[in-house]
Amino acid sequence: MADLPKTITQTQAAELVGMTTRWVRLRATDGFFQRSARGVYDLHQLVRGIVAYYESLLEKGNKAASANRASDARTREVELRIAEREGRLIPSEDAAAVVADLAALVLSEMSGLAARVTRDLDLRRKIEAETDGVIDRIRARAEGRAVALRAGIVDLDEE
């Protein structure tokens, strides 16, 4: 560090940071560093000031990003309220109740199907075996979808 000069000209400062002399003057005007004489800056103060300038830019960027996230969340909330009012969005509990009601109807109708179709006991057992298989597959699918729905990962295209 002993080889470095204590002061640097405005032109040298601009070359050092890859900016224009006007940019260097503006940062000095903004108070990030001070001139030690007309067009001359203390090198250490200049470096610290430039670091402070870029840190302030990062802080402003973080604040802006935070404000954007908050704004996005409010927008999303408004969109959901509008969708609910328009009937395009219903509470998941209501949807689950409708599905459970329909599933109960299917199960009760399938359970009595064999007895309604025939009095032949052999044929009735075959029909009951098939309907029991259908009921088991429906129940397994419904349980899997209920777990996925509660986890928020429902994919209706999933087989």
Coordinates of C-alpha atoms in Angstrom, one line a residue, residues 49-149:
G49 CA -17.2 6.3 -1.0
I50 CA -17.6 4.2 -4.2
V51 CA -18.1 1.0 -2.1
A52 CA -20.7 2.9 0.0
Y53 CA -22.4 4.1 -3.2
Y54 CA -22.8 0.6 -4.6
E55 CA -24.0 -0.7 -1.2
S56 CA -26.7 2.0 -1.1
L57 CA -27.7 0.8 -4.6
L58 CA -28.0 -2.8 -3.4
E59 CA -30.0 -1.7 -0.4
K60 CA -32.4 0.3 -2.6
G61 CA -32.7 -2.7 -4.9
N62 CA -33.6 -5.0 -1.9
K63 CA -36.2 -2.5 -0.7
A64 CA -37.7 -2.2 -4.1
A65 CA -37.8 -6.0 -4.5
S66 CA -39.5 -6.3 -1.1
A67 CA -42.1 -3.7 -2.1
N68 CA -42.7 -5.6 -5.3
R69 CA -43.3 -8.8 -3.5
A70 CA -45.7 -7.1 -1.1
S71 CA -47.5 -5.6 -4.1
D72 CA -47.6 -8.9 -5.9
A73 CA -49.2 -10.6 -2.8
R74 CA -51.9 -7.9 -2.6
T75 CA -52.6 -8.2 -6.3
R76 CA -52.9 -12.0 -5.9
E77 CA -55.3 -11.6 -2.9
V78 CA -57.5 -9.3 -4.9
E79 CA -57.5 -11.7 -7.9
L80 CA -58.6 -14.5 -5.6
R81 CA -61.4 -12.5 -4.0
I82 CA -62.7 -11.6 -7.5
A83 CA -62.5 -15.2 -8.7
E84 CA -64.4 -16.3 -5.6
R85 CA -67.1 -13.6 -6.1
E86 CA -67.5 -14.7 -9.8
G87 CA -67.9 -18.3 -8.8
R88 CA -64.6 -19.4 -10.4
L89 CA -63.1 -20.3 -7.0
I90 CA -64.7 -22.3 -4.2
P91 CA -63.3 -23.4 -0.9
S92 CA -61.6 -26.7 -1.1
E93 CA -63.8 -28.0 1.8
D94 CA -66.9 -27.4 -0.4
A95 CA -65.3 -29.2 -3.3
A96 CA -64.3 -32.1 -1.1
A97 CA -67.9 -32.3 0.3
V98 CA -69.4 -32.5 -3.2
V99 CA -66.9 -35.2 -4.2
A100 CA -67.6 -37.2 -1.0
D101 CA -71.3 -37.0 -1.6
L102 CA -71.0 -38.2 -5.1
A103 CA -68.6 -41.0 -4.1
A104 CA -71.0 -42.2 -1.4
L105 CA -73.8 -42.3 -4.0
V106 CA -71.7 -44.3 -6.4
L107 CA -70.7 -46.7 -3.7
S108 CA -74.2 -47.3 -2.5
E109 CA -75.6 -47.8 -6.0
M110 CA -72.8 -50.2 -6.9
S111 CA -73.2 -52.2 -3.7
G112 CA -76.8 -53.1 -4.5
L113 CA -76.3 -53.7 -8.2
A114 CA -75.8 -57.5 -8.2
A115 CA -79.0 -58.1 -6.2
R116 CA -81.0 -55.8 -8.6
V117 CA -79.7 -57.6 -11.7
T118 CA -80.2 -61.3 -10.9
R119 CA -81.4 -63.9 -8.4
D120 CA -78.8 -66.4 -9.7
L121 CA -76.3 -66.7 -6.9
D122 CA -73.3 -67.6 -9.1
L123 CA -73.9 -64.7 -11.4
R124 CA -74.5 -62.4 -8.4
R125 CA -71.1 -63.4 -6.9
K126 CA -69.4 -62.6 -10.2
I127 CA -71.1 -59.2 -10.5
E128 CA -70.3 -58.5 -6.8
A129 CA -66.7 -59.4 -7.3
E130 CA -66.5 -56.9 -10.3
T131 CA -68.3 -54.2 -8.5
D132 CA -66.1 -54.7 -5.4
G133 CA -63.1 -54.2 -7.6
V134 CA -64.5 -51.0 -9.1
I135 CA -65.3 -49.7 -5.6
D136 CA -61.8 -50.6 -4.4
R137 CA -60.2 -48.7 -7.3
I138 CA -62.5 -45.7 -6.8
R139 CA -61.7 -45.7 -3.1
A140 CA -57.9 -45.9 -3.7
R141 CA -58.0 -43.1 -6.2
A142 CA -60.1 -40.9 -4.0
E143 CA -57.8 -41.4 -1.0
G144 CA -54.7 -40.6 -3.1
R145 CA -56.3 -37.5 -4.5
A146 CA -57.4 -36.4 -1.1
V147 CA -53.9 -36.6 0.3
A148 CA -52.6 -34.7 -2.8
L149 CA -55.3 -32.1 -2.4

